[in-house]
C-alpha cells in the first residue's frame, strides 16, 4: 500500500528557492509530530494498563474480604461463586494489563527503530545540504569576481583605445599590457566560475538524489507508523471487547448459580438443621382459690416436717419424711377436711392396718411415694401427722396424700 502511495502521492516536497529546504523541513516536522503521536499512544496504553492492574487488584481484594459466612445452602453457594468469579475477573484484568504492556513495549521499540533510521538520513541530508550551500556560496562569489574582472577588462580595453588614439607610444603599450592582464584575469575568473557552476550542479544532483531517497524513506516511515498505531489501537479495542466477553462469561456462571438458588430449599434446609420443636408452650389454666389453699397447706406441712416446727414431729419422723407433695391439679377438698387430715386427725400415729379407697389419681413425685389411681383399694399402714400416710398396694409400700383416701 505504501509503495502505491509513493507512485501516486510523493513525500518529495520541493521548493523553488535553491537555498531553501522548506519541503524537507515540513517532512521533518511531520515525522516529529508522528513520534509525539507514538508517545501519546504509549501514554494511553500505559495509563490504561495501570488502571486495569489497579482495578484487577481491587477486585481480588474485594472478593477476598467479602463476608457471607453466615448464609446457608443455595444462596451461600451462589454468593461464594460470585466471590470466585469476581476474583477471576480481577485476574483477567491483570492479564489484560500485561498484554497492554507488551503492546506498549512493541510501540516503543518501533519508535526507537524509526528514530535511528531517521537520524541516519537526517545526518546524510545535513551533510549534502551544507555542501550544496557551500558550493552555491562559492559559485555566487566566483560569479561576482568574474563579473568584476570582465568589467575591469572592458575598462582597460577602452583605456587602451583612447591611449592609442592619442599617439603616445609608451602610454599605448602600457595600456595594452594592462588590458591584456585584465582580460586574462577575466578569463581565469570565468574558468573558476564555470568550474564552480559545474561542481554546484553536481552537488545539486547529489542533493536531489539524496533528497528523493530520504523523502521516500520518510514516507515509508510515516506509512509504517500509521499502520502500526492503527493496528495497535485496533488490537487494543479487540482486547477490551474480549475482556468484556470474558467478564460476561464469568458472571454468567454466577447467574446460573443464582438460578439454582431456591427459596424453599434454603428455608427447608434451615428448618431441618436448626429444628428446636414444633409444639408451643401449654396453655396456663385457671386454678381456684381452694386448690391453691390446699397446695399451700400441704407445702406448709412439708416445711414443718423438715424444720421441726410442726407440733409432735419427732426427729425420727423428720428423717423418714418424704420430700414431695401432691401435684398441681389436685381436686379441691373442704377446708375443714384438709385441716382435719393434717392437724385435727384424731387417729394420728395409728399403726393399725385399715383398708381405704382412693378418691383421686396421684403420681409419685419421689422414689418413696406410691402411685395410686381412683378406685384402687389400699391398706394404710400408718397415718402421719403431716398428712402423708404410709400405704400398701399390691405388695408395694410408699407415701400417699391422706386427703386422697376414703375409709371403707
XYZ file of C-alpha atoms in Angstrom:
408
model
C 0.000 0.000 0.000
C 2.807 2.415 0.814
C 4.537 1.696 -2.499
C 1.363 2.590 -4.371
C 1.127 5.784 -2.393
C 4.702 6.659 -3.346
C 3.792 6.275 -7.003
C 0.667 8.450 -6.714
C 1.398 10.895 -3.905
C 5.037 11.619 -3.186
C 6.549 12.971 0.008
C 9.212 14.616 -2.132
C 8.263 18.192 -1.393
C 10.354 20.793 -3.237
C 10.982 24.491 -3.030
C 11.854 26.871 -5.938
C 14.442 28.685 -3.882
C 17.802 26.972 -4.330
C 18.995 27.656 -0.799
C 15.683 26.927 0.921
C 14.726 23.469 2.250
C 11.150 24.196 3.225
C 9.764 20.933 1.839
C 12.324 18.881 3.724
C 11.726 20.808 6.917
C 7.968 20.158 6.605
C 8.665 16.433 6.332
C 10.942 16.505 9.382
C 8.239 18.265 11.374
C 5.705 15.671 10.227
C 7.956 12.870 11.492
C 8.491 14.649 14.794
C 4.737 15.047 15.159
C 4.363 11.338 14.368
C 6.921 10.500 17.014
C 4.936 12.546 19.515
C 1.797 10.676 18.472
C 3.558 7.394 19.209
C 4.391 8.646 22.678
C 0.789 9.742 23.179
C -0.435 6.251 22.275
C 2.197 4.777 24.578
C 0.986 7.000 27.410
C -2.608 5.948 26.753
C -1.742 2.245 26.815
C 0.475 2.716 29.852
C -2.199 4.519 31.848
C -4.860 2.046 30.716
C -2.612 -0.864 31.754
C -2.077 0.742 35.159
C -5.815 1.288 35.540
C -6.584 -2.325 34.566
C -3.967 -3.588 37.001
C -5.307 -1.452 39.854
C -8.870 -2.462 39.031
C -7.945 -6.143 38.937
C -6.125 -5.986 42.264
C -9.004 -4.109 43.891
C -11.490 -6.702 42.631
C -9.370 -9.500 44.082
C -9.143 -7.667 47.394
C -12.902 -7.061 47.446
C -13.635 -10.714 46.694
C -11.294 -11.965 49.397
C -12.642 -9.584 52.040
C -16.291 -10.261 51.268
C -18.237 -11.953 54.068
C -21.236 -14.195 53.605
C -20.133 -16.854 56.100
C -23.453 -16.598 57.943
C -25.526 -17.580 54.905
C -26.604 -21.181 54.247
C -27.378 -23.620 51.459
C -28.023 -22.471 47.861
C -27.759 -18.714 48.438
C -24.430 -19.233 50.222
C -23.229 -21.311 47.250
C -24.291 -18.584 44.801
C -22.576 -15.898 46.852
C -19.373 -17.959 47.055
C -19.498 -18.393 43.287
C -19.892 -14.633 42.897
C -16.790 -14.043 45.023
C -14.844 -16.607 42.994
C -15.862 -15.018 39.710
C -15.093 -11.502 40.923
C -11.602 -12.718 41.751
C -11.397 -14.384 38.323
C -12.483 -11.122 36.682
C -9.777 -9.323 38.650
C -7.139 -11.801 37.457
C -8.305 -11.437 33.851
C -7.993 -7.648 34.069
C -4.474 -8.032 35.449
C -3.704 -10.284 32.481
C -5.151 -7.617 30.180
C -2.766 -5.116 31.781
C 0.139 -7.450 30.938
C -0.981 -7.642 27.297
C -1.284 -3.861 27.117
C 2.235 -3.512 28.492
C 3.510 -5.910 25.819
C 1.777 -3.855 23.127
C 3.242 -0.714 24.669
C 6.721 -2.217 24.569
C 6.287 -3.036 20.870
C 5.352 0.560 20.032
C 8.335 1.885 21.993
C 10.727 -0.399 20.110
C 9.164 0.619 16.788
C 9.510 4.297 17.645
C 13.169 3.881 18.556
C 13.885 1.996 15.322
C 12.301 4.771 13.305
C 14.274 7.348 15.251
C 17.590 5.639 14.491
C 16.733 5.330 10.803
C 15.557 8.913 10.593
C 18.686 10.191 12.317
C 20.861 8.417 9.773
C 19.084 10.022 6.827
C 18.919 13.378 8.566
C 22.674 13.300 9.035
C 23.201 12.479 5.350
C 20.824 15.226 4.278
C 22.507 17.698 6.595
C 25.906 16.980 5.022
C 24.695 17.262 1.448
C 22.747 20.433 2.211
C 25.827 22.024 3.730
C 27.855 21.096 0.656
C 25.192 22.491 -1.624
C 25.005 25.762 0.290
C 28.801 25.991 0.441
C 29.219 25.469 -3.318
C 26.354 27.787 -4.016
C 28.022 30.490 -1.968
C 31.351 29.852 -3.674
C 29.686 29.945 -7.101
C 27.956 33.197 -6.312
C 31.239 34.722 -5.174
C 33.072 33.449 -8.248
C 30.326 34.921 -10.384
C 30.798 38.284 -8.769
C 34.560 38.022 -9.246
C 34.112 37.068 -12.855
C 31.741 39.951 -13.484
C 34.169 42.333 -11.775
C 37.092 41.070 -13.844
C 35.077 41.390 -17.021
C 34.211 44.933 -16.112
C 37.844 45.750 -15.403
C 38.886 44.162 -18.692
C 36.356 46.240 -20.595
C 37.561 49.418 -18.917
C 41.182 48.513 -19.668
C 40.397 47.958 -23.361
C 38.541 51.244 -23.563
C 41.512 52.995 -21.947
C 43.817 51.293 -24.442
C 41.748 52.527 -27.356
C 41.791 56.081 -26.032
C 45.542 55.928 -25.481
C 46.155 54.571 -28.977
C 44.274 57.471 -30.474
C 46.499 59.991 -28.653
C 49.624 58.685 -30.400
C 51.678 58.271 -27.204
C 53.568 55.076 -27.846
C 54.660 54.491 -24.287
C 51.222 55.046 -22.821
C 49.730 52.890 -25.525
C 51.960 49.923 -24.676
C 51.229 50.345 -21.004
C 47.501 50.438 -21.638
C 47.743 47.486 -23.927
C 49.552 45.377 -21.274
C 47.000 46.347 -18.645
C 44.127 45.446 -20.929
C 45.710 42.107 -21.660
C 46.227 41.390 -17.938
C 42.634 42.303 -17.166
C 41.385 40.130 -19.990
C 43.481 37.200 -18.731
C 42.153 37.749 -15.211
C 38.616 37.823 -16.555
C 39.205 34.615 -18.482
C 40.613 32.980 -15.358
C 37.683 34.185 -13.280
C 35.385 32.842 -15.937
C 37.030 29.423 -15.717
C 36.707 29.403 -11.931
C 33.117 30.463 -12.239
C 32.388 27.696 -14.731
C 34.081 25.122 -12.527
C 32.036 26.226 -9.548
C 28.872 26.045 -11.587
C 29.738 22.516 -12.715
C 30.601 21.499 -9.153
C 27.443 23.107 -7.817
C 25.358 21.305 -10.386
C 26.979 18.039 -9.366
C 26.306 18.723 -5.718
C 22.774 19.759 -6.566
C 22.242 16.460 -8.377
C 23.580 14.542 -5.413
C 21.362 16.567 -3.122
C 18.281 15.898 -5.225
C 19.001 12.187 -5.261
C 19.583 12.129 -1.517
C 16.516 14.280 -1.001
C 14.323 11.949 -3.044
C 15.699 8.875 -1.271
C 15.217 10.471 2.123
C 11.693 11.589 1.309
C 10.817 8.070 0.188
C 12.225 6.626 3.405
C 10.327 9.209 5.439
C 7.132 8.417 3.595
C 7.622 4.714 4.257
C 8.245 5.522 7.886
C 5.056 7.519 8.036
C 3.111 4.698 6.386
C 4.578 2.198 8.843
C 3.871 4.470 11.782
C 0.227 4.991 10.843
C -0.169 1.275 10.149
C 1.427 0.256 13.435
C -0.601 2.695 15.500
C -3.833 1.849 13.719
C -3.238 -1.874 14.260
C -2.230 -1.268 17.862
C -5.411 0.671 18.591
C -7.414 -1.994 16.777
C -5.821 -4.711 18.902
C -6.455 -2.608 21.991
C -10.161 -2.370 21.175
C -10.300 -6.108 20.474
C -8.645 -6.817 23.796
C -11.193 -4.658 25.599
C -14.060 -6.342 23.748
C -12.672 -9.772 24.600
C -12.342 -8.682 28.206
C -15.998 -7.673 28.256
C -16.947 -11.059 26.798
C -14.764 -12.822 29.357
C -16.331 -10.820 32.193
C -19.799 -11.670 30.934
C -18.920 -15.382 30.729
C -17.701 -15.364 34.310
C -20.760 -13.511 35.553
C -22.972 -15.866 33.559
C -21.717 -18.664 35.800
C -22.892 -16.605 38.750
C -26.295 -16.177 37.124
C -26.504 -19.945 36.611
C -25.668 -20.430 40.278
C -28.376 -17.921 41.220
C -30.882 -19.862 39.112
C -30.146 -22.825 41.364
C -30.824 -20.672 44.424
C -34.276 -21.865 45.563
C -36.024 -20.034 48.364
C -37.979 -23.085 49.540
C -34.816 -25.181 49.588
C -32.974 -22.700 51.791
C -35.955 -22.404 54.139
C -36.267 -26.207 54.416
C -32.532 -26.551 54.991
C -32.659 -24.033 57.824
C -35.653 -25.733 59.441
C -34.064 -29.192 59.239
C -30.683 -28.112 60.587
C -31.980 -25.757 63.278
C -35.094 -27.633 64.447
C -35.966 -26.848 68.102
C -39.514 -28.204 68.244
C -42.965 -27.827 66.741
C -45.238 -27.677 69.836
C -45.963 -24.337 71.565
C -45.993 -23.986 75.376
C -49.066 -25.431 77.141
C -51.896 -23.064 77.935
C -51.988 -21.791 81.503
C -55.238 -22.887 83.182
C -57.154 -21.070 85.897
C -56.812 -22.597 89.355
C -59.444 -21.989 92.147
C -58.620 -20.496 95.488
C -59.497 -23.743 97.323
C -56.967 -25.703 95.270
C -54.302 -23.076 95.814
C -55.039 -23.035 99.540
C -54.834 -26.823 99.714
C -51.471 -26.746 97.946
C -50.304 -24.113 100.361
C -51.338 -26.163 103.409
C -49.611 -29.262 102.120
C -46.476 -27.302 101.248
C -46.529 -25.754 104.703
C -46.829 -29.158 106.311
C -43.790 -30.268 104.341
C -41.855 -27.295 105.575
C -42.823 -28.114 109.131
C -41.728 -31.701 108.714
C -38.244 -30.611 107.713
C -37.907 -27.734 110.120
C -39.406 -29.477 113.156
C -41.909 -26.675 113.651
C -44.998 -28.855 113.443
C -46.171 -29.938 116.918
C -45.488 -33.542 117.804
C -42.943 -34.067 114.979
C -40.021 -36.126 116.169
C -36.527 -36.330 114.730
C -37.218 -39.816 113.529
C -40.301 -38.623 111.710
C -38.225 -35.836 110.106
C -35.650 -38.312 108.900
C -38.332 -40.520 107.395
C -40.300 -37.644 105.860
C -40.855 -37.661 102.115
C -39.732 -34.599 100.066
C -42.756 -34.322 97.831
C -46.321 -33.030 97.924
C -49.443 -33.630 95.852
C -49.122 -32.118 92.368
C -50.974 -29.200 90.973
C -54.413 -30.095 89.714
C -55.346 -31.970 92.924
C -59.147 -31.934 93.396
C -60.281 -29.392 95.896
C -61.197 -30.554 99.389
C -63.294 -28.982 102.085
C -61.107 -26.632 104.064
C -62.222 -28.260 107.314
C -61.438 -31.649 105.849
C -57.958 -30.542 104.925
C -57.263 -29.250 108.375
C -58.751 -32.403 109.821
C -56.459 -34.547 107.679
C -53.431 -32.623 108.757
C -53.914 -31.115 112.168
C -57.162 -32.465 113.690
C -56.730 -36.108 112.776
C -57.741 -37.889 115.911
C -56.135 -41.107 114.659
C -52.696 -39.602 114.025
C -49.952 -42.063 114.738
C -52.314 -45.036 114.485
C -50.373 -48.022 113.101
C -53.242 -50.419 112.723
C -53.831 -51.612 109.157
C -57.095 -50.452 107.581
C -58.499 -50.563 104.013
C -59.105 -47.313 102.167
C -60.495 -46.435 98.733
C -58.539 -43.993 96.525
C -60.624 -40.964 95.592
C -58.247 -39.291 93.108
C -55.281 -40.237 90.948
C -51.812 -39.414 92.238
C -48.486 -39.919 90.507
C -45.456 -40.433 92.739
C -43.094 -37.469 92.797
C -40.253 -39.270 94.622
C -38.997 -42.817 94.991
C -40.526 -43.213 98.493
C -44.019 -42.340 97.219
C -46.658 -44.666 95.781
C -48.640 -44.328 92.558
C -52.407 -44.625 93.168
C -55.438 -44.385 90.898
C -59.055 -43.530 91.546
C -60.949 -46.632 92.776
C -57.881 -48.516 93.999
C -58.097 -50.241 97.430
C -55.008 -49.658 99.551
C -54.030 -50.664 103.056
C -52.962 -47.774 105.273
C -50.087 -48.818 107.468
C -49.510 -45.544 109.284
C -51.330 -42.209 109.361
C -48.682 -39.477 109.856
C -49.480 -36.070 111.255
C -48.098 -34.205 108.216
C -50.908 -35.550 106.020
C -48.749 -38.111 104.239
C -49.811 -41.699 105.070
C -47.897 -44.870 104.555
C -49.953 -47.149 102.328
C -49.519 -50.520 100.659
C -50.928 -51.725 97.346
C -50.147 -54.954 95.575
C -47.168 -55.542 97.811
C -45.712 -52.031 97.173
C -45.444 -49.558 100.011
C -44.994 -45.768 99.971
C -46.312 -42.370 100.971
C -49.611 -41.082 99.603
C -51.683 -37.951 100.410
C -54.141 -38.825 103.192
C -56.737 -36.467 101.734
C -56.896 -38.666 98.636
C -58.180 -41.691 100.613
C -61.612 -42.671 101.949
C -62.012 -45.230 104.701
C -64.104 -48.279 103.837
